[in-house]
Amino acid sequence: LMGLGLVPVDDGVVAVAAPFIEPLGIPFRAFVRVLGPSKILAALSLWKVGPMPEWFARIGLMASSCCALYGHGVLGEPVVAPLAFIGLISSLYVMDHLDAGKE
């Protein structure tokens, strides 16, 4: 919604994204216009209702969390939330592996 101008731009989100978008000269609103829908579609794909394969969705969500981890780290902010999310997505791979062993 920030990318569409429906809600105000959060300076904290801009600061976390800056290490990735500033060197490339990408405007923030354009960045979130792609990132937001991509994350929503990826989350839907985890429930098997999205347009992309689940493995691709997992990789995308982990990549965005790794970027958030780095961005928060650069700012000296806590990195617990992105780390926890990386752990949750990683646990899906472990659960798949354990489930495959039951067959």
The first five atom37 places (N, CA, C, CB, O) and aatype in JSON, in Angstrom:
{
  "aatype": [10, 12, 7, 10, 7, 10, 19, 14, 19, 3, 3, 7, 19, 19, 0, 19, 0, 0, 14, 13, 9, 6, 14, 10, 7, 9, 14, 13, 1, 0, 13, 19, 1, 19, 10, 7, 14, 15, 11, 9, 10, 0, 0, 10, 15, 10, 17, 11, 19, 7, 14, 12, 14, 6, 17, 13, 0, 1, 9, 7, 10, 12, 0, 15, 15, 4, 4, 0, 10, 18, 7, 8, 7, 19, 10, 7, 6, 14, 19, 19, 0, 14, 10, 0, 13, 9, 7, 10, 9, 15, 15, 10, 18, 19, 12, 3, 8, 10, 3, 0, 7, 11, 6],
  "atom_mask": [
    [1, 1, 1, 1, 1],
    [1, 1, 1, 1, 1],
    [1, 1, 1, 0, 1],
    [1, 1, 1, 1, 1],
    [1, 1, 1, 0, 1],
    [1, 1, 1, 1, 1],
    [1, 1, 1, 1, 1],
    [1, 1, 1, 1, 1],
    [1, 1, 1, 1, 1],
    [1, 1, 1, 1, 1],
    [1, 1, 1, 1, 1],
    [1, 1, 1, 0, 1],
    [1, 1, 1, 1, 1],
    [1, 1, 1, 1, 1],
    [1, 1, 1, 1, 1],
    [1, 1, 1, 1, 1],
    [1, 1, 1, 1, 1],
    [1, 1, 1, 1, 1],
    [1, 1, 1, 1, 1],
    [1, 1, 1, 1, 1],
    [1, 1, 1, 1, 1],
    [1, 1, 1, 1, 1],
    [1, 1, 1, 1, 1],
    [1, 1, 1, 1, 1],
    [1, 1, 1, 0, 1],
    [1, 1, 1, 1, 1],
    [1, 1, 1, 1, 1],
    [1, 1, 1, 1, 1],
    [1, 1, 1, 1, 1],
    [1, 1, 1, 1, 1],
    [1, 1, 1, 1, 1],
    [1, 1, 1, 1, 1],
    [1, 1, 1, 1, 1],
    [1, 1, 1, 1, 1],
    [1, 1, 1, 1, 1],
    [1, 1, 1, 0, 1],
    [1, 1, 1, 1, 1],
    [1, 1, 1, 1, 1],
    [1, 1, 1, 1, 1],
    [1, 1, 1, 1, 1],
    [1, 1, 1, 1, 1],
    [1, 1, 1, 1, 1],
    [1, 1, 1, 1, 1],
    [1, 1, 1, 1, 1],
    [1, 1, 1, 1, 1],
    [1, 1, 1, 1, 1],
    [1, 1, 1, 1, 1],
    [1, 1, 1, 1, 1],
    [1, 1, 1, 1, 1],
    [1, 1, 1, 0, 1],
    [1, 1, 1, 1, 1],
    [1, 1, 1, 1, 1],
    [1, 1, 1, 1, 1],
    [1, 1, 1, 1, 1],
    [1, 1, 1, 1, 1],
    [1, 1, 1, 1, 1],
    [1, 1, 1, 1, 1],
    [1, 1, 1, 1, 1],
    [1, 1, 1, 1, 1],
    [1, 1, 1, 0, 1],
    [1, 1, 1, 1, 1],
    [1, 1, 1, 1, 1],
    [1, 1, 1, 1, 1],
    [1, 1, 1, 1, 1],
    [1, 1, 1, 1, 1],
    [1, 1, 1, 1, 1],
    [1, 1, 1, 1, 1],
    [1, 1, 1, 1, 1],
    [1, 1, 1, 1, 1],
    [1, 1, 1, 1, 1],
    [1, 1, 1, 0, 1],
    [1, 1, 1, 1, 1],
    [1, 1, 1, 0, 1],
    [1, 1, 1, 1, 1],
    [1, 1, 1, 1, 1],
    [1, 1, 1, 0, 1],
    [1, 1, 1, 1, 1],
    [1, 1, 1, 1, 1],
    [1, 1, 1, 1, 1],
    [1, 1, 1, 1, 1],
    [1, 1, 1, 1, 1],
    [1, 1, 1, 1, 1],
    [1, 1, 1, 1, 1],
    [1, 1, 1, 1, 1],
    [1, 1, 1, 1, 1],
    [1, 1, 1, 1, 1],
    [1, 1, 1, 0, 1],
    [1, 1, 1, 1, 1],
    [1, 1, 1, 1, 1],
    [1, 1, 1, 1, 1],
    [1, 1, 1, 1, 1],
    [1, 1, 1, 1, 1],
    [1, 1, 1, 1, 1],
    [1, 1, 1, 1, 1],
    [1, 1, 1, 1, 1],
    [1, 1, 1, 1, 1],
    [1, 1, 1, 1, 1],
    [1, 1, 1, 1, 1],
    [1, 1, 1, 1, 1],
    [1, 1, 1, 1, 1],
    [1, 1, 1, 0, 1],
    [1, 1, 1, 1, 1],
    [1, 1, 1, 1, 1]
  ],
  "atom_positions": [
    [[0.81, -1.19, 0.0], [0.0, 0.0, 0.0], [0.86, 1.26, 0.0], [-0.93, -0.01, 1.19], [0.44, 2.31, -0.49]],
    [[2.09, 1.14, 0.57], [2.99, 2.3, 0.52], [3.38, 2.61, -0.92], [4.26, 2.04, 1.37], [3.49, 3.77, -1.3]],
    [[3.57, 1.57, -1.72], [3.97, 1.76, -3.1], [2.91, 2.45, -3.94], [0.0, 0.0, 0.0], [3.22, 3.13, -4.92]],
    [[1.67, 2.28, -3.54], [0.56, 2.91, -4.26], [0.2, 4.28, -3.7], [-0.66, 2.02, -4.23], [-0.64, 4.99, -4.26]],
    [[0.83, 4.65, -2.59], [0.55, 5.94, -1.98], [-0.7, 5.95, -1.13], [0.0, 0.0, 0.0], [-1.19, 7.01, -0.76]],
    [[-1.23, 4.77, -0.8], [-2.45, 4.7, 0.02], [-2.17, 4.86, 1.5], [-3.15, 3.38, -0.22], [-3.05, 5.28, 2.26]],
    [[-0.97, 4.54, 1.92], [-0.55, 4.76, 3.3], [0.78, 5.51, 3.26], [-0.42, 3.42, 4.1], [1.53, 5.39, 2.29]],
    [[1.09, 6.27, 4.31], [2.35, 7.01, 4.3], [3.56, 6.09, 4.29], [2.42, 7.94, 5.51], [3.52, 4.98, 4.83]],
    [[4.6, 6.56, 3.67], [5.85, 5.8, 3.63], [6.46, 5.78, 5.02], [6.85, 6.41, 2.6], [6.59, 6.82, 5.66]],
    [[6.81, 4.6, 5.48], [7.43, 4.42, 6.79], [8.93, 4.61, 6.65], [7.09, 3.01, 7.39], [9.59, 3.87, 5.91]],
    [[9.48, 5.59, 7.35], [10.91, 5.88, 7.24], [11.77, 4.7, 7.69], [11.26, 7.11, 8.07], [12.87, 4.51, 7.17]],
    [[11.27, 3.91, 8.63], [12.01, 2.73, 9.08], [12.15, 1.7, 7.98], [0.0, 0.0, 0.0], [13.21, 1.09, 7.83]],
    [[11.1, 1.49, 7.22], [11.15, 0.53, 6.11], [12.1, 1.05, 5.03], [9.73, 0.29, 5.52], [12.85, 0.28, 4.44]],
    [[12.05, 2.33, 4.77], [12.95, 2.93, 3.78], [14.41, 2.72, 4.2], [12.65, 4.43, 3.6], [15.26, 2.4, 3.38]],
    [[14.69, 2.92, 5.48], [16.06, 2.77, 5.98], [16.54, 1.33, 5.86], [16.16, 3.23, 7.43], [17.7, 1.1, 5.53]],
    [[15.67, 0.36, 6.13], [16.06, -1.05, 6.03], [16.29, -1.44, 4.58], [14.97, -1.97, 6.66], [17.19, -2.23, 4.29]],
    [[15.51, -0.89, 3.67], [15.65, -1.21, 2.24], [16.81, -0.47, 1.59], [14.36, -0.89, 1.52], [17.31, -0.91, 0.55]],
    [[17.23, 0.62, 2.16], [18.24, 1.48, 1.54], [19.53, 0.77, 1.12], [18.58, 2.58, 2.48], [20.05, 1.07, 0.05]],
    [[20.09, -0.15, 1.93], [21.34, -0.8, 1.49], [21.2, -1.54, 0.17], [21.81, -1.75, 2.55], [22.21, -1.81, -0.49]],
    [[19.99, -1.89, -0.23], [19.79, -2.64, -1.46], [19.34, -1.78, -2.63], [18.79, -3.73, -1.23], [19.74, -2.01, -3.77]],
    [[18.51, -0.79, -2.35], [17.94, -0.04, -3.46], [18.72, 1.22, -3.81], [16.52, 0.33, -3.14], [18.72, 1.64, -4.97]],
    [[19.37, 1.83, -2.85], [20.12, 3.06, -3.15], [21.28, 2.83, -4.12], [20.65, 3.67, -1.87], [21.44, 3.61, -5.06]],
    [[22.11, 1.77, -3.92], [23.21, 1.58, -4.88], [22.72, 1.33, -6.31], [24.08, 0.42, -4.43], [23.44, 1.61, -7.27]],
    [[21.52, 0.8, -6.44], [20.98, 0.52, -7.78], [20.13, 1.67, -8.32], [20.16, -0.75, -7.74], [19.72, 1.64, -9.48]],
    [[19.87, 2.66, -7.48], [19.08, 3.81, -7.9], [17.6, 3.49, -8.09], [0.0, 0.0, 0.0], [16.92, 4.13, -8.89]],
    [[17.1, 2.49, -7.37], [15.7, 2.1, -7.48], [14.87, 2.98, -6.54], [15.51, 0.59, -7.15], [15.19, 3.07, -5.35]],
    [[13.82, 3.62, -7.04], [12.95, 4.4, -6.16], [12.22, 3.47, -5.16], [11.92, 5.21, -6.99], [11.84, 2.35, -5.5]],
    [[12.04, 3.96, -3.94], [11.44, 3.14, -2.9], [10.04, 2.66, -3.28], [11.38, 3.9, -1.6], [9.72, 1.48, -3.11]],
    [[9.22, 3.55, -3.78], [7.84, 3.16, -4.11], [7.81, 2.06, -5.17], [7.04, 4.38, -4.6], [6.99, 1.15, -5.08]],
    [[8.67, 2.14, -6.16], [8.74, 1.08, -7.17], [9.19, -0.24, -6.54], [9.7, 1.48, -8.32], [8.69, -1.31, -6.89]],
    [[10.12, -0.14, -5.61], [10.62, -1.33, -4.92], [9.5, -2.04, -4.16], [11.75, -0.96, -3.96], [9.34, -3.25, -4.27]],
    [[8.72, -1.28, -3.39], [7.65, -1.92, -2.6], [6.46, -2.33, -3.47], [7.18, -0.98, -1.5], [5.67, -3.19, -3.08]],
    [[6.32, -1.72, -4.66], [5.26, -2.16, -5.58], [5.55, -3.58, -6.08], [5.14, -1.19, -6.77], [4.62, -4.31, -6.42]],
    [[6.8, -3.96, -6.12], [7.18, -5.32, -6.52], [7.28, -6.23, -5.3], [8.52, -5.3, -7.29], [6.77, -7.35, -5.32]],
    [[7.93, -5.76, -4.25], [8.16, -6.6, -3.08], [6.86, -7.01, -2.39], [9.05, -5.87, -2.09], [6.68, -8.18, -2.07]],
    [[5.96, -6.08, -2.17], [4.72, -6.38, -1.45], [3.89, -7.47, -2.12], [0.0, 0.0, 0.0], [3.61, -8.48, -1.49]],
    [[3.5, -7.28, -3.38], [2.73, -8.33, -4.04], [3.48, -9.66, -4.15], [2.32, -7.87, -5.42], [2.88, -10.73, -4.07]],
    [[4.79, -9.58, -4.34], [5.58, -10.82, -4.43], [5.5, -11.61, -3.13], [7.05, -10.5, -4.75], [5.36, -12.84, -3.16]],
    [[5.6, -10.92, -2.0], [5.52, -11.61, -0.72], [4.12, -12.16, -0.48], [5.92, -10.67, 0.41], [3.97, -13.25, 0.08]],
    [[3.09, -11.43, -0.88], [1.72, -11.92, -0.71], [1.5, -13.16, -1.57], [0.7, -10.82, -1.09], [0.95, -14.15, -1.1]],
    [[1.92, -13.12, -2.83], [1.76, -14.28, -3.71], [2.57, -15.47, -3.21], [2.18, -13.93, -5.14], [2.13, -16.61, -3.33]],
    [[3.75, -15.21, -2.66], [4.56, -16.3, -2.11], [3.87, -16.93, -0.91], [5.95, -15.78, -1.71], [3.85, -18.16, -0.78]],
    [[3.31, -16.1, -0.03], [2.6, -16.65, 1.13], [1.4, -17.46, 0.68], [2.16, -15.51, 2.08], [1.12, -18.51, 1.26]],
    [[0.67, -17.01, -0.32], [-0.45, -17.78, -0.84], [0.02, -19.11, -1.42], [-1.2, -16.98, -1.9], [-0.65, -20.13, -1.3]],
    [[1.18, -19.08, -2.05], [1.73, -20.31, -2.64], [2.1, -21.34, -1.58], [2.95, -19.99, -3.49], [2.08, -22.54, -1.85]],
    [[2.44, -20.88, -0.38], [2.71, -21.83, 0.7], [1.46, -22.62, 1.06], [3.25, -21.1, 1.94], [1.55, -23.75, 1.53]],
    [[0.3, -22.03, 0.83], [-0.98, -22.71, 1.08], [-1.53, -23.36, -0.18], [-2.02, -21.72, 1.64], [-2.67, -23.82, -0.22]],
    [[-0.69, -23.39, -1.21], [-1.03, -24.02, -2.49], [-2.18, -23.33, -3.23], [-1.38, -25.47, -2.25], [-2.91, -23.98, -3.98]],
    [[-2.35, -22.04, -3.01], [-3.35, -21.28, -3.77], [-2.7, -20.15, -4.56], [-4.41, -20.71, -2.82], [-3.41, -19.41, -5.25]],
    [[-1.41, -20.01, -4.49], [-0.72, -18.95, -5.21], [-0.27, -19.41, -6.58], [0.0, 0.0, 0.0], [-0.4, -20.59, -6.92]],
    [[0.25, -18.48, -7.38], [0.6, -18.79, -8.76], [1.99, -19.4, -8.96], [0.51, -17.56, -9.57], [2.34, -19.76, -10.08]],
    [[2.77, -19.52, -7.91], [4.14, -20.0, -8.09], [4.35, -21.32, -7.35], [5.16, -18.95, -7.6], [3.62, -21.63, -6.41]],
    [[5.35, -22.1, -7.77], [5.64, -23.33, -7.04], [6.05, -23.01, -5.59], [6.76, -24.12, -7.75], [6.66, -21.98, -5.32]],
    [[5.69, -23.9, -4.69], [5.98, -23.66, -3.27], [7.48, -23.51, -3.01], [5.42, -24.8, -2.43], [7.88, -22.68, -2.19]],
    [[8.31, -24.3, -3.69], [9.75, -24.21, -3.45], [10.27, -22.83, -3.82], [10.5, -25.3, -4.25], [11.15, -22.29, -3.15]],
    [[9.72, -22.25, -4.9], [10.14, -20.93, -5.33], [9.69, -19.87, -4.33], [9.59, -20.62, -6.72], [10.43, -18.93, -4.04]],
    [[8.49, -20.04, -3.81], [7.96, -19.1, -2.82], [8.82, -19.12, -1.56], [6.5, -19.45, -2.47], [9.12, -18.07, -0.99]],
    [[9.22, -20.31, -1.13], [10.07, -20.42, 0.06], [11.4, -19.7, -0.13], [10.31, -21.89, 0.41], [11.86, -18.98, 0.75]],
    [[12.0, -19.9, -1.29], [13.28, -19.25, -1.57], [13.11, -17.73, -1.57], [13.85, -19.73, -2.94], [13.94, -17.01, -1.01]],
    [[12.06, -17.24, -2.19], [11.81, -15.8, -2.23], [11.58, -15.2, -0.85], [0.0, 0.0, 0.0], [12.1, -14.13, -0.54]],
    [[10.81, -15.9, -0.03], [10.55, -15.4, 1.32], [11.82, -15.43, 2.17], [9.45, -16.22, 1.99], [12.06, -14.53, 2.98]],
    [[12.64, -16.47, 1.99], [13.89, -16.53, 2.74], [14.85, -15.44, 2.26], [14.55, -17.91, 2.6], [15.55, -14.83, 3.07]],
    [[14.89, -15.19, 0.96], [15.77, -14.14, 0.43], [15.36, -12.77, 0.96], [15.75, -14.15, -1.12], [16.22, -11.98, 1.35]],
    [[14.06, -12.49, 0.97], [13.63, -11.18, 1.48], [13.92, -11.06, 2.98], [12.12, -10.96, 1.21], [14.24, -9.97, 3.46]],
    [[13.83, -12.17, 3.71], [14.16, -12.14, 5.14], [15.66, -11.94, 5.36], [13.7, -13.43, 5.82], [16.07, -11.26, 6.29]],
    [[16.47, -12.54, 4.5], [17.93, -12.34, 4.6], [18.27, -10.88, 4.34], [18.69, -13.26, 3.61], [19.14, -10.31, 4.99]],
    [[17.59, -10.28, 3.38], [17.81, -8.85, 3.1], [17.37, -8.0, 4.28], [17.06, -8.42, 1.82], [18.05, -7.04, 4.64]],
    [[16.24, -8.35, 4.89], [15.77, -7.62, 6.07], [16.76, -7.79, 7.22], [14.36, -8.1, 6.5], [17.04, -6.84, 7.95]],
    [[17.29, -8.99, 7.38], [18.28, -9.25, 8.41], [19.49, -8.34, 8.22], [18.72, -10.73, 8.39], [19.97, -7.72, 9.17]],
    [[19.97, -8.26, 7.0], [21.13, -7.42, 6.7], [20.79, -5.93, 6.92], [21.6, -7.65, 5.25], [21.56, -5.2, 7.55]],
    [[19.64, -5.5, 6.41], [19.24, -4.09, 6.54], [19.1, -3.67, 7.99], [0.0, 0.0, 0.0], [19.56, -2.6, 8.37]],
    [[18.46, -4.51, 8.8], [18.33, -4.18, 10.23], [19.69, -4.2, 10.91], [17.37, -5.17, 10.92], [19.96, -3.38, 11.79]],
    [[20.54, -5.15, 10.52], [21.88, -5.22, 11.11], [22.71, -3.99, 10.81], [0.0, 0.0, 0.0], [23.41, -3.48, 11.68]],
    [[22.62, -3.5, 9.58], [23.35, -2.29, 9.19], [22.91, -1.1, 10.04], [23.14, -1.97, 7.68], [23.71, -0.25, 10.4]],
    [[21.62, -1.07, 10.36], [21.08, 0.04, 11.15], [21.31, -0.15, 12.64], [19.6, 0.19, 10.89], [21.04, 0.75, 13.44]],
    [[21.82, -1.31, 13.03], [22.03, -1.59, 14.45], [20.74, -1.93, 15.18], [0.0, 0.0, 0.0], [20.68, -1.83, 16.41]],
    [[19.73, -2.34, 14.45], [18.45, -2.71, 15.04], [18.43, -4.2, 15.34], [17.28, -2.33, 14.1], [19.25, -4.95, 14.81]],
    [[17.49, -4.64, 16.19], [17.37, -6.07, 16.47], [17.06, -6.87, 15.2], [16.29, -6.32, 17.52], [16.31, -6.42, 14.34]],
    [[17.65, -8.05, 15.1], [17.47, -8.9, 13.93], [16.67, -10.16, 14.26], [18.83, -9.28, 13.34], [16.65, -11.11, 13.49]],
    [[16.02, -10.15, 15.41], [15.31, -11.35, 15.87], [14.17, -11.72, 14.92], [14.75, -11.12, 17.28], [14.03, -12.9, 14.57]],
    [[13.37, -10.78, 14.5], [12.22, -11.09, 13.64], [12.63, -11.73, 12.31], [11.42, -9.82, 13.36], [12.07, -12.77, 11.96]],
    [[13.59, -11.15, 11.56], [13.98, -11.83, 10.32], [14.62, -13.19, 10.57], [14.94, -10.95, 9.53], [14.42, -14.13, 9.79]],
    [[15.39, -13.3, 11.65], [15.99, -14.6, 11.97], [14.92, -15.64, 12.28], [16.94, -14.47, 13.16], [15.01, -16.79, 11.84]],
    [[13.91, -15.25, 13.02], [12.82, -16.17, 13.36], [12.09, -16.6, 12.1], [11.84, -15.51, 14.35], [11.73, -17.77, 11.96]],
    [[11.86, -15.68, 11.18], [11.15, -16.03, 9.95], [11.99, -16.96, 9.08], [10.79, -14.76, 9.18], [11.46, -17.89, 8.48]],
    [[13.29, -16.7, 9.02], [14.18, -17.6, 8.28], [14.11, -19.01, 8.9], [15.65, -17.07, 8.29], [14.08, -20.01, 8.18]],
    [[14.08, -19.07, 10.21], [13.97, -20.36, 10.89], [12.65, -21.06, 10.58], [0.0, 0.0, 0.0], [12.63, -22.27, 10.37]],
    [[11.57, -20.3, 10.54], [10.26, -20.9, 10.23], [10.22, -21.45, 8.82], [9.16, -19.86, 10.42], [9.75, -22.57, 8.6]],
    [[10.7, -20.68, 7.86], [10.7, -21.16, 6.47], [11.64, -22.35, 6.33], [11.11, -20.01, 5.5], [11.33, -23.31, 5.62]],
    [[12.79, -22.3, 6.99], [13.74, -23.42, 6.94], [13.12, -24.68, 7.53], [15.04, -23.08, 7.69], [13.38, -25.79, 7.05]],
    [[12.31, -24.52, 8.56], [11.69, -25.69, 9.19], [10.75, -26.41, 8.22], [10.92, -25.27, 10.44], [10.52, -27.61, 8.37]],
    [[10.21, -25.7, 7.23], [9.37, -26.36, 6.23], [10.17, -27.38, 5.43], [8.74, -25.33, 5.29], [9.66, -28.45, 5.09]],
    [[11.43, -27.05, 5.12], [12.29, -28.0, 4.41], [12.57, -29.23, 5.28], [13.61, -27.33, 3.99], [12.58, -30.35, 4.78]],
    [[12.8, -29.01, 6.57], [13.05, -30.12, 7.49], [11.8, -30.99, 7.58], [13.46, -29.6, 8.9], [11.89, -32.22, 7.54]],
    [[10.64, -30.36, 7.7], [9.4, -31.13, 7.8], [9.14, -31.92, 6.52], [8.22, -30.2, 8.08], [8.67, -33.06, 6.59]],
    [[9.45, -31.34, 5.36], [9.31, -32.08, 4.09], [10.21, -33.3, 4.08], [9.65, -31.17, 2.9], [9.8, -34.39, 3.67]],
    [[11.44, -33.11, 4.55], [12.4, -34.22, 4.59], [11.91, -35.33, 5.53], [13.79, -33.71, 5.04], [11.97, -36.51, 5.19]],
    [[11.42, -34.95, 6.7], [10.92, -35.95, 7.64], [9.67, -36.63, 7.11], [10.63, -35.3, 9.01], [9.48, -37.83, 7.31]],
    [[8.82, -35.88, 6.43], [7.61, -36.45, 5.87], [7.93, -37.42, 4.74], [6.69, -35.34, 5.37], [7.25, -38.44, 4.6]],
    [[8.94, -37.12, 3.93], [9.33, -37.99, 2.83], [9.85, -39.32, 3.36], [10.39, -37.31, 1.96], [9.69, -40.34, 2.69]],
    [[10.45, -39.34, 4.54], [10.97, -40.57, 5.12], [9.87, -41.51, 5.58], [0.0, 0.0, 0.0], [10.14, -42.69, 5.81]],
    [[8.66, -41.03, 5.73], [7.53, -41.85, 6.19], [6.92, -42.69, 5.08], [6.46, -40.97, 6.82], [6.21, -43.66, 5.33]],
    [[7.2, -42.3, 3.85], [6.59, -43.0, 2.7], [7.26, -44.3, 2.41], [6.63, -42.14, 1.47], [6.87, -45.01, 1.48]]
  ]
}
